[in-house]
Coordinates of C-alpha atoms and ligand atoms in Angstrom, one line a residue:
X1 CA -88.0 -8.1 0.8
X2 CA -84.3 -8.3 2.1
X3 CA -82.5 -7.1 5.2
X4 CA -79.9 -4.8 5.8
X5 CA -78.1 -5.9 8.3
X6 CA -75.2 -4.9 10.6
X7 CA -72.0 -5.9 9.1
X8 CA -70.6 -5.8 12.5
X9 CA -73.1 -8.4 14.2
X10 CA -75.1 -9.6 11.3
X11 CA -77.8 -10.9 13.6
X12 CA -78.7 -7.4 14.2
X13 CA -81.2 -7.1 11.7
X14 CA -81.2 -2.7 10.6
X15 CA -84.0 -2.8 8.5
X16 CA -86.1 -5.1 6.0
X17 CA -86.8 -3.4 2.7
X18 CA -88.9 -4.3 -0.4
X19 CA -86.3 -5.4 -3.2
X20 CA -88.5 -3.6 -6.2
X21 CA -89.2 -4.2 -10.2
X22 CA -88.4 -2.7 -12.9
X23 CA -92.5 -1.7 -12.7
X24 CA -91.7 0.2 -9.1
X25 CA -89.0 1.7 -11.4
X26 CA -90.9 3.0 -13.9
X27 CA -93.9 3.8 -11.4
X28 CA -90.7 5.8 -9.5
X29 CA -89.9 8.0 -12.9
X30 CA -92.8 9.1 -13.8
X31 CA -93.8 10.4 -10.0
X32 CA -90.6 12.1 -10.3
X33 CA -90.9 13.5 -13.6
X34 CA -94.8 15.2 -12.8
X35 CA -93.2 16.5 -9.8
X36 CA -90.1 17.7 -11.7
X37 CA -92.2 20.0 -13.6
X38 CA -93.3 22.9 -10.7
X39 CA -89.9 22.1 -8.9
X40 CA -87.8 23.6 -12.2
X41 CA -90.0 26.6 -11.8
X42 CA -89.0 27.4 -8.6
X43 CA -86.2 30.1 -8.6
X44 CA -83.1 28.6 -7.7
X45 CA -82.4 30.8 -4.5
X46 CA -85.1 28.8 -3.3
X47 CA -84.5 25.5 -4.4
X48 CA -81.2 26.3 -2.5
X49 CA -83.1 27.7 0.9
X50 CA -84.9 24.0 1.2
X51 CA -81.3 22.6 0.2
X52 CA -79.4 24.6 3.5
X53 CA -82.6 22.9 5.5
X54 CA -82.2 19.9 4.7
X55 CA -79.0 20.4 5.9
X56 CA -79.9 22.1 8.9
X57 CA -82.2 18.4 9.6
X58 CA -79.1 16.8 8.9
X59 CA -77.2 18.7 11.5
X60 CA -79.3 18.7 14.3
X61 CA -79.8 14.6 13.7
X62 CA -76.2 14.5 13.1
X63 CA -75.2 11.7 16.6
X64 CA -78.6 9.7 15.1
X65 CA -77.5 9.4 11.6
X66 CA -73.8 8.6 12.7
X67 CA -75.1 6.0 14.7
X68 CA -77.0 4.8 12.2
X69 CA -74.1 4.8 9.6
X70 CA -71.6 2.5 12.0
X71 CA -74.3 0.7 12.6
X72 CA -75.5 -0.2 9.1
X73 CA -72.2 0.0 7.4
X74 CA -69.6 -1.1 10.0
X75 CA -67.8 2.3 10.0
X76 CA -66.3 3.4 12.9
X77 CA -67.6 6.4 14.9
X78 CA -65.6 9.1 13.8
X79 CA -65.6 8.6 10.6
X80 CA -69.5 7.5 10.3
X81 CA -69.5 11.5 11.7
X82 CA -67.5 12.5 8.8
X83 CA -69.8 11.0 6.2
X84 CA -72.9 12.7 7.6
X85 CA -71.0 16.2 8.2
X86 CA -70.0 15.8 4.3
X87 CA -73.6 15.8 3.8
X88 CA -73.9 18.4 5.5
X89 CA -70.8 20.7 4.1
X90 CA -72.4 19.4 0.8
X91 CA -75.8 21.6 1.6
X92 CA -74.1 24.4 2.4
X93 CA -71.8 24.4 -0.3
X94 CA -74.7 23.6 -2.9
X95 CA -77.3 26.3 -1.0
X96 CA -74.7 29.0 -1.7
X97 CA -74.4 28.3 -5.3
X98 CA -78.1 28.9 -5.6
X99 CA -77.2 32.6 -5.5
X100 CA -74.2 32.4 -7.4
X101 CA -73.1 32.9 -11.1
X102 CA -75.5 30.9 -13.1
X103 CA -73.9 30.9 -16.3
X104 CA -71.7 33.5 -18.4
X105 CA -72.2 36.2 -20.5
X106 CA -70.1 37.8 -23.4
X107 CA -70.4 40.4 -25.7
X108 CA -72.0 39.9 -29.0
X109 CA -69.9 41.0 -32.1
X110 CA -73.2 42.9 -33.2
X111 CA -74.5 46.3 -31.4
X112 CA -77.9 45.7 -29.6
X113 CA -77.8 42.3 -28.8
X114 CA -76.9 40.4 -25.9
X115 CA -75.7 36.5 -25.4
X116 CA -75.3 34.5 -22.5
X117 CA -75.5 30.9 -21.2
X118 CA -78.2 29.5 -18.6
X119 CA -78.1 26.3 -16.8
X120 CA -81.8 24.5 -17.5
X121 CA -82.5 21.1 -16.0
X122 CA -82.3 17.6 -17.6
X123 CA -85.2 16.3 -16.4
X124 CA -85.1 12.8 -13.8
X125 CA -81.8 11.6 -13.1
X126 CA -80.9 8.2 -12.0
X127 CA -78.6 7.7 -9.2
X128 CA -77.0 4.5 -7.9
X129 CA -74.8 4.8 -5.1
X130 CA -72.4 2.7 -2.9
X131 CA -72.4 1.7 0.8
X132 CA -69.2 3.0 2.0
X133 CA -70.4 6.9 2.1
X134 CA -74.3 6.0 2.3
X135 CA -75.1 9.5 3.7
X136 CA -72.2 11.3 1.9
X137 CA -72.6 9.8 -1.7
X138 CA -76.3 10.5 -1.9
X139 CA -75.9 14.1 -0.7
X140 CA -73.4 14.9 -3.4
X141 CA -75.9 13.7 -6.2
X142 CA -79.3 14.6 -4.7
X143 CA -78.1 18.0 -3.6
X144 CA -76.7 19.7 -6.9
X145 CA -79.5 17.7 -9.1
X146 CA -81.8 19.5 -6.7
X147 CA -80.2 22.9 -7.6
X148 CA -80.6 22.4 -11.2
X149 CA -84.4 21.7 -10.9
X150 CA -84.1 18.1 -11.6
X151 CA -86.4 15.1 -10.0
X152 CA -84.3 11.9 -8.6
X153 CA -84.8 8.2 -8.5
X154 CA -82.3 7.3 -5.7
X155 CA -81.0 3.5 -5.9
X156 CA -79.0 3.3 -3.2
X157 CA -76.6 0.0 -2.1
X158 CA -78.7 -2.7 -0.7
X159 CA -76.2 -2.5 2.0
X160 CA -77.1 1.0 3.1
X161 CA -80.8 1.2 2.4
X162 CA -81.4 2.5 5.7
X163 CA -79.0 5.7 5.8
X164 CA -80.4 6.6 2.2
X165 CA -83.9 6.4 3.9
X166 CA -82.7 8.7 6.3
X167 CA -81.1 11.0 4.3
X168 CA -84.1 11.4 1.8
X169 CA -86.4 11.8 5.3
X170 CA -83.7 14.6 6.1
X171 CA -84.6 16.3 3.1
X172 CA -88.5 15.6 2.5
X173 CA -88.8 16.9 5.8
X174 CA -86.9 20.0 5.3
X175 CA -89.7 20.8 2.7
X176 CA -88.1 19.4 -0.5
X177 CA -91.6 18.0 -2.6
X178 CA -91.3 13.9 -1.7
X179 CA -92.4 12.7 -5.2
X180 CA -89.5 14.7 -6.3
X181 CA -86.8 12.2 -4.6
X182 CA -87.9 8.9 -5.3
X183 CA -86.3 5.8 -3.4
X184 CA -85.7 2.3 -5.1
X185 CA -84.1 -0.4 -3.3
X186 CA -83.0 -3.2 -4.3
X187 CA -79.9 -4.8 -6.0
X188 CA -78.8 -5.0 -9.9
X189 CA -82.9 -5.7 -10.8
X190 CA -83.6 -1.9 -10.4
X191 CA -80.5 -0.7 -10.8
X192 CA -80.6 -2.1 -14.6
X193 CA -84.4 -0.6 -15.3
X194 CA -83.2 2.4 -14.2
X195 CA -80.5 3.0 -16.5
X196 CA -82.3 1.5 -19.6
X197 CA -85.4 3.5 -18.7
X198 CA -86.0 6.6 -21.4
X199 CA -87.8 8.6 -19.3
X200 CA -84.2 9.4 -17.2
X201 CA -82.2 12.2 -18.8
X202 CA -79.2 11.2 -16.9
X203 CA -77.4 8.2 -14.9
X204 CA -75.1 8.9 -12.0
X205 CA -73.3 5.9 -10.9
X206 CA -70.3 5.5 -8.4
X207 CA -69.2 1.8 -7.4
X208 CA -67.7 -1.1 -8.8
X209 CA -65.9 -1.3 -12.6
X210 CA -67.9 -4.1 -13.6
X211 CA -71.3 -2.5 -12.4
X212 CA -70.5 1.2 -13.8
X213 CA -69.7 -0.7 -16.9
X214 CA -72.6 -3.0 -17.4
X215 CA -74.7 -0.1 -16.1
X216 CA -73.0 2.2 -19.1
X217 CA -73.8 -0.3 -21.8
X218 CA -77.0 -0.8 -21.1
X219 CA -77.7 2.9 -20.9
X220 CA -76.5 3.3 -24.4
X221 CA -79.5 1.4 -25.9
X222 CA -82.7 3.1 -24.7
X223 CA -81.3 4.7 -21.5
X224 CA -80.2 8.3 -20.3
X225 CA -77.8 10.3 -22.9
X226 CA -75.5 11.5 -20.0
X227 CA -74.0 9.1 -17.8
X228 CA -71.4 9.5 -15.4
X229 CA -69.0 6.9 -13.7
X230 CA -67.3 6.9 -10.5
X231 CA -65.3 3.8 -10.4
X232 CA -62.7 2.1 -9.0
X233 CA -59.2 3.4 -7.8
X234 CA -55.5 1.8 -7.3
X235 CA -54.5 4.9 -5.3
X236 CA -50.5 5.4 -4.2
X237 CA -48.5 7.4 -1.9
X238 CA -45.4 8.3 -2.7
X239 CA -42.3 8.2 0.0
X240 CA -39.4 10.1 -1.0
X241 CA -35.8 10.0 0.5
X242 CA -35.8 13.3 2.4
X243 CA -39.7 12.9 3.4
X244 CA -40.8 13.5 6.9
X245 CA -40.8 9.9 7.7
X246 CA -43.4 10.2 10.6
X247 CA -45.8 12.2 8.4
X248 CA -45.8 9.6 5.8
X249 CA -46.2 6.6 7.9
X250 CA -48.9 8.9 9.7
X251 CA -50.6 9.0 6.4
X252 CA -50.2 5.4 5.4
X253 CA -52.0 4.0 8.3
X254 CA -55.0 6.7 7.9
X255 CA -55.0 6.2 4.0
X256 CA -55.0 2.4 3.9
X257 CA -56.6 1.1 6.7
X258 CA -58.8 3.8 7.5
X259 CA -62.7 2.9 6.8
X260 CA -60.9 -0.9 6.4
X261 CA -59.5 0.0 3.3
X262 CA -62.9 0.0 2.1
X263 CA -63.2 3.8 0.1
X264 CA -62.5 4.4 -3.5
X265 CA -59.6 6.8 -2.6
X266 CA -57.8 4.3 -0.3
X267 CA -54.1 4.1 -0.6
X268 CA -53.1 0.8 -1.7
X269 CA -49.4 1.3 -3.1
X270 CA -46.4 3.0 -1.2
X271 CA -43.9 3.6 -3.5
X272 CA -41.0 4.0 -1.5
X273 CA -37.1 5.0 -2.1
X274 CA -34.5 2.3 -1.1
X275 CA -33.3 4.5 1.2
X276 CA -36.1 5.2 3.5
X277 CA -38.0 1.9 2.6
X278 CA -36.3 -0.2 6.1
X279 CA -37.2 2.7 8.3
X280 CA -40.6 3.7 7.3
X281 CA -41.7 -0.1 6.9
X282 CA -40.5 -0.9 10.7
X283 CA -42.9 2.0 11.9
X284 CA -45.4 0.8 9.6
X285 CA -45.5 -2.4 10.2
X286 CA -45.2 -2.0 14.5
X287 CA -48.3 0.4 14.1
X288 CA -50.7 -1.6 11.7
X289 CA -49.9 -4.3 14.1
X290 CA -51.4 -2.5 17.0
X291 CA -54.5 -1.1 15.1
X292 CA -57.1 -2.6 17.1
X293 CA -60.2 -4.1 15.0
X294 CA -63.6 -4.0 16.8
X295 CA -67.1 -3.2 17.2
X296 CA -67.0 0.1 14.9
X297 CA -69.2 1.6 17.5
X298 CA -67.1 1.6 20.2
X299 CA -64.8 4.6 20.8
X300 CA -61.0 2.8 21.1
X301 CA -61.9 0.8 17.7
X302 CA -59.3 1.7 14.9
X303 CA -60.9 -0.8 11.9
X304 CA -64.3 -2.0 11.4
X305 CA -65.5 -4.9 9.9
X306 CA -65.5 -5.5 6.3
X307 CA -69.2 -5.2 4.4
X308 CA -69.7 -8.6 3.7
X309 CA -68.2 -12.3 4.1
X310 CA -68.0 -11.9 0.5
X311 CA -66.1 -8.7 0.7
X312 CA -63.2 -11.2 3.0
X313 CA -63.1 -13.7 0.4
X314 CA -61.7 -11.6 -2.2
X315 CA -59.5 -9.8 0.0
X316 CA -58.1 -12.7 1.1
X317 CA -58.0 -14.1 -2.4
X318 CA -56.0 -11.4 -3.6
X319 CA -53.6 -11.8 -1.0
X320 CA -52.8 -15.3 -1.9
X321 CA -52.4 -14.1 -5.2
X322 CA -49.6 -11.5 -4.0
X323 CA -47.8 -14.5 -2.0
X324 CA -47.8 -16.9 -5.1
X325 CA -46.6 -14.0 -7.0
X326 CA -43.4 -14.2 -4.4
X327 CA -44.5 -10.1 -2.4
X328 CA -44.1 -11.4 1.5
X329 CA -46.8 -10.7 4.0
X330 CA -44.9 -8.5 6.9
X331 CA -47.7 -8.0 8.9
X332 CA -51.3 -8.6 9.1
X333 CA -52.6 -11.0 6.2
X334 CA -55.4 -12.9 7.7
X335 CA -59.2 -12.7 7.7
X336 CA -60.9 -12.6 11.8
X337 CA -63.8 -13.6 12.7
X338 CA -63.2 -13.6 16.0
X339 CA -63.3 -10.4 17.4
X340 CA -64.9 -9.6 20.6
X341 CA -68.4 -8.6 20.4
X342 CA -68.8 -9.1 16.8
X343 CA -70.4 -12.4 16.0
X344 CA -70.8 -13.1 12.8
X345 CA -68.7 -10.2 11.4
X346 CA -65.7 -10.5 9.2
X347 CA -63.0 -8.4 9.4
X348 CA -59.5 -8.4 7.7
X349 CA -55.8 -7.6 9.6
X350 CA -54.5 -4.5 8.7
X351 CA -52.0 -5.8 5.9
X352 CA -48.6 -5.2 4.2
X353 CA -47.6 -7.1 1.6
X354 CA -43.4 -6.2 0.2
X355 CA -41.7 -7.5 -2.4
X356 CA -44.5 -6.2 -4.9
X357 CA -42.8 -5.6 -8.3
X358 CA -45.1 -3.4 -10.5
X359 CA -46.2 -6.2 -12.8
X360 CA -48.0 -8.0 -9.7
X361 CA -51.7 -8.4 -9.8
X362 CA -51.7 -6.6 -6.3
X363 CA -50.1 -3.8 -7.8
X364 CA -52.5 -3.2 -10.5
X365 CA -56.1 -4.4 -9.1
X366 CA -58.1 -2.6 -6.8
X367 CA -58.3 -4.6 -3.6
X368 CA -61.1 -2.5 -1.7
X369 CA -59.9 -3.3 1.9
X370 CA -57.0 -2.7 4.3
X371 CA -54.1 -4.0 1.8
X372 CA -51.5 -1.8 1.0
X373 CA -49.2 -3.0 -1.1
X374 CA -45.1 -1.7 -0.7
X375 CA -42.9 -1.5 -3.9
X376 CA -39.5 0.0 -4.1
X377 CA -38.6 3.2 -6.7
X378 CA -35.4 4.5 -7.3
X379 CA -36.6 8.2 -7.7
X380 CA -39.2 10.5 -8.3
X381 CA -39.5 9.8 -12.3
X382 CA -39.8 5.8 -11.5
X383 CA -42.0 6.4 -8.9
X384 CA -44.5 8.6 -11.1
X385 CA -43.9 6.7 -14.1
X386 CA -45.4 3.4 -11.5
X387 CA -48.5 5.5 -10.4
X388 CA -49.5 6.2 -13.9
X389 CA -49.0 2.5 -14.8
X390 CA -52.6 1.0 -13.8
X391 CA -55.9 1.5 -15.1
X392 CA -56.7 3.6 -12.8
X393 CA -56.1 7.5 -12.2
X394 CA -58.9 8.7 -8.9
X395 CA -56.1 9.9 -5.9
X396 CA -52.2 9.3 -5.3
X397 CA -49.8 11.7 -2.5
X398 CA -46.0 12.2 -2.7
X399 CA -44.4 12.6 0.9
X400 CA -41.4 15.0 -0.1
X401 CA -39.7 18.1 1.6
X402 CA -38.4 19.4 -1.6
X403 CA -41.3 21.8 -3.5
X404 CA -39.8 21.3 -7.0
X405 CA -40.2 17.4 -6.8
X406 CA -43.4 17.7 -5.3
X407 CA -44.9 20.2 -8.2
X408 CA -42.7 17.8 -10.3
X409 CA -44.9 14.7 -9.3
X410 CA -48.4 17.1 -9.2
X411 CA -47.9 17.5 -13.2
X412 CA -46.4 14.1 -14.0
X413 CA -49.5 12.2 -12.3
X414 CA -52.0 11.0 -14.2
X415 CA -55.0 11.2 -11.5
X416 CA -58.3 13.3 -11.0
X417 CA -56.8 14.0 -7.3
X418 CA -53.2 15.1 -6.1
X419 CA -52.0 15.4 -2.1
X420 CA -48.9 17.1 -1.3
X421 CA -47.7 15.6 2.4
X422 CA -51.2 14.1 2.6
X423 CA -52.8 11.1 2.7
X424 CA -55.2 9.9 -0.9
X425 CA -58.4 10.3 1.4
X426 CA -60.1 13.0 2.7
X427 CA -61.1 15.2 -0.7
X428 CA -63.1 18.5 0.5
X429 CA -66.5 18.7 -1.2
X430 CA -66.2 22.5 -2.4
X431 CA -63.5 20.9 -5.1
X432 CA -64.0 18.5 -7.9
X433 CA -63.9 14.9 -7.1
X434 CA -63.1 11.8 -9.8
X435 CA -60.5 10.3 -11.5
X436 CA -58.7 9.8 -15.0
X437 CA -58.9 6.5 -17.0
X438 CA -60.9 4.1 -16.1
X439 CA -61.7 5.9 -12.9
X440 CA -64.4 7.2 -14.4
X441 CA -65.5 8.4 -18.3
X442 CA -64.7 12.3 -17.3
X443 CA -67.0 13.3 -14.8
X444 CA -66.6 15.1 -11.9
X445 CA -68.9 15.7 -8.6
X446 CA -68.9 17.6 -6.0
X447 CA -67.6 21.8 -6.2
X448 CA -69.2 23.4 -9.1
X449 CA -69.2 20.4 -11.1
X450 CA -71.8 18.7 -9.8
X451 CA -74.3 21.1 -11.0
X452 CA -72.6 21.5 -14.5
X453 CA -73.4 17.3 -14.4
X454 CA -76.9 17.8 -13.5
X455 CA -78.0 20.5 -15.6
X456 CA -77.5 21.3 -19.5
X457 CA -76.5 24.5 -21.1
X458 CA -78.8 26.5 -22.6
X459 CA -77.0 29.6 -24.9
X460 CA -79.4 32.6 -25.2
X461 CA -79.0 35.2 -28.0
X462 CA -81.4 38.5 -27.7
X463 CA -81.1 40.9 -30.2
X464 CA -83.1 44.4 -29.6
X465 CA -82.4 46.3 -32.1
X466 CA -85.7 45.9 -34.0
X467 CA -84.0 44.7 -37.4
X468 CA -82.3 41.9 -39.3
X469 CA -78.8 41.6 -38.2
X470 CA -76.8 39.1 -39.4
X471 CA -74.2 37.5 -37.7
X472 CA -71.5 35.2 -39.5
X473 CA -71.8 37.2 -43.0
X474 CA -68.9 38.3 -43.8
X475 CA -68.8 42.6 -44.7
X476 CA -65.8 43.3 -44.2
X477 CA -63.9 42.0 -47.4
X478 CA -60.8 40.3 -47.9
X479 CA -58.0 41.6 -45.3
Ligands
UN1_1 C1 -65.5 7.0 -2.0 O1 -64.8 6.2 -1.4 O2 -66.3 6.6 -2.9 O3 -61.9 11.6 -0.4 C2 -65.5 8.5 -1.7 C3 -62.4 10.8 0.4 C4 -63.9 10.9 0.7 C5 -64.8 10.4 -0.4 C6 -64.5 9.0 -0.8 N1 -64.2 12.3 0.9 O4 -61.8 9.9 0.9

């Protein structure tokens, strides 16, 4: 058994959990698969009615579940509200493509015969999902698997077992079959029998790089064909000369030190021009000073509390890294553990490190907390050339008044995600979401791709003519 606990006052025990086997795995797949089997004969309309139910539970529980995300994950009100109203957009989204286009059709080069494409499901899909969107995350697997007639074993963070709890509750209770959506908690013991197992078609996976990859290989011996990665991210905002300086720093603040740095599409470069670099830093610097860190649950609290004590460590790690490096610290820096109300917790300054020369390990590793790191560009093509120069490609933003550069910078960056005058956060579900490189290995969730990931492609050919016709033999002689 383990605890999840509140990252904000880890004394305050959320729930206690069985940490299961690779058995309770394989017991998990096969209840999911037998149930699997009447669920992909329900018409998809209706797979999508109990889908917009769910959803309806989810809204009507909306203040519970939002309490219960700060309080599990340390997120801070409004934005635990955004993670369960994803959820909920997510239904609705996925409900309406039940009675949407399901595949295409074209016209066969022979009379009397038709040909078109179906979706059919793959079977059971694995999912192993983070903390930081515990409600959110789940919702934008479970529901388009759902769609697709598929059956889910749902391994959710052993930091958020409780919101993945309440989110498959949401849905068993809105009349979705339970054995179909099969919970496993637990850490990297489950999560590896999952993706070896043979019975699980496919493998969904977003969190760390070294995970996704060690989850990857391991699928590639006995595991599910399809696997999908949603990795890290070394997000950037550009800052041009004639940008709207209060916008930018605007989105700075929200984009780095929102959710404490701690989301996958975080900013954590500014590439700024010479120019503008003084006068957007002092604002910067002046308002990440005043952000004020507390308990995430009460209202006036800017910044939560970081995950784990581990979670500080390597934060602060990888600012001492920057410092030895020679980037100065210009405001924040430090890890607290003293603030107000939140015994136990750990929480990490708002920071800005400057001085960061491209080359820097801060300016090339994913930091996954409330670090943004500031480097200088002379223009737009140095500046794009510096995004595209990590490993990473999920989100980046350019801050400009000038539309050419702008749609200049959209088709020079090499990233799944592009903001024009917005922050790197805050991608709407009905779109794609996922990056290039090592962001991922080509996936995409969330809009229509979510289903095409959950379901395979089944191309039908009828021919009612009542006679041999045969396609791909050449009668018409050389042209
Ligand atoms: C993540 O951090 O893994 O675009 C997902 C955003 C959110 C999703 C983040 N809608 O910031």
């Amino acid at each position: 058994m383990f605890d999840s606990v509140n990252p904000a006052r880890p004394a305050d025990v959320v729930g206690t959990y069985p940490s299961r086997s690779g058995e309770d795995v394989d017991g998990a797949v096969r209840a999911a698969a037998a149930a699997q089997i009447a669920w992909a004969r329900v018409p998809v309309p209706a797979r999508g009615e109990l889908i917009a139910a769910a959803g309806a539970v989810l809204a009507a529980r909306k203040a519970e579940l939002s309490a219960l995300v700060s309080r599990e994950v340390g997120k801070i009100a409004v934005e635990a509200g955004g993670d369960v109203q994803e959820a909920i957009d997510m239904a609705a989204f996925v409900a309406g493509q039940g009675r949407a286009a399901w595949g295409e059709t074209v016209p066969s080069e022979l009379a009397d015969k038709l040909c078109w494409t179906t979706r059919a499901p793959i079977g059971v899909v694995g999912m192993i999902t983070p903390w930081n969107f515990p409600v959110a995350i789940p919702s934008w697997k479970c529901f388009p698997a759902l769609l697709a007639g598929n059956g889910i074993v749902l391994k959710p963070s052993e930091h958020a077992p409780g919101c993945a709890e309440a989110f498959v509750r949401a849905c068993t209770e809105a009349g979705i079959p339970p054995d179909l959506l099969q919970v496993i908690h637990g850490g990297p013991v489950p999560g590896a029998a999952l993706a070896v197992h043979p019975g699980v078609g496919a493998l969904s996976f977003t969190g760390s790089v070294r995970s996704g990859r060690s989850v990857a290989a391991a699928a590639m011996e006995t595991g599910p064909r399809l696997v999908s990665l949603e990795l890290g991210g070394k997000n950037a905002m550009i800052v041009a000369a004639d940008a709207d300086i209060d916008l930018a720093v605007d989105g700075a603040l929200f984009g780095a030190f929102g959710t404490a740095g701690q989301r996958c599409t975080s900013t954590s470069r500014l590439l700024v021009h010479p120019d503008v670099a003084g006068a957007l830093l002092d604002r910067l610097v002046e308002r990440a000073g005043a952000l004020r860190l507390g308990d995430p649950q009460d209202p006036s609290t800017d910044v939560g509390p970081l995950i784990t004590e581990a979670a500080g460590q390597r934060i602060a790690a990888m600012v001492e890294v920057a410092r030895a490096e020679g980037a100065s610290v210009v405001c924040g820096g430090r890890p607290r553990t003293d603030v107000a109300g939140c015994e136990g917790a750990v929480f990490y300054e708002p920071t800005v490190v400057t001085g960061v020369r491209p080359a820097h390990r801060l300016a090339r590793e994913e930091v996954f907390g409330p670090v943004l790191a500031v480097l200088e560009v002379a223009d737009l093509d140095e500046a794009v050339a510096v995004v595209n120069q990590v490993d990473y490609g999920l989100s980046a933003a350019v801050y400009t008044r000038d539309v050419n550069a702008a749609l200049r910078a959209v088709a020079g960056i090499d990233t799944g995600i592009v903001y024009v005058n917005a922050p790197t956060i805050g991608a709407e579900i009905p779109l794609p979401f996922g990056g290039t490189k090592h962001t991922g290995n080509g996936f995409r969730e969330a809009g229509t791709r979510g289903i095409e990931q959950f379901s395979q492609v089944k191309t039908v050919y009828v021919d009612y003519s009542g006679r041999l016709q045969r396609a791909q033999i050449d009668n018409r002689g050389p042209s």
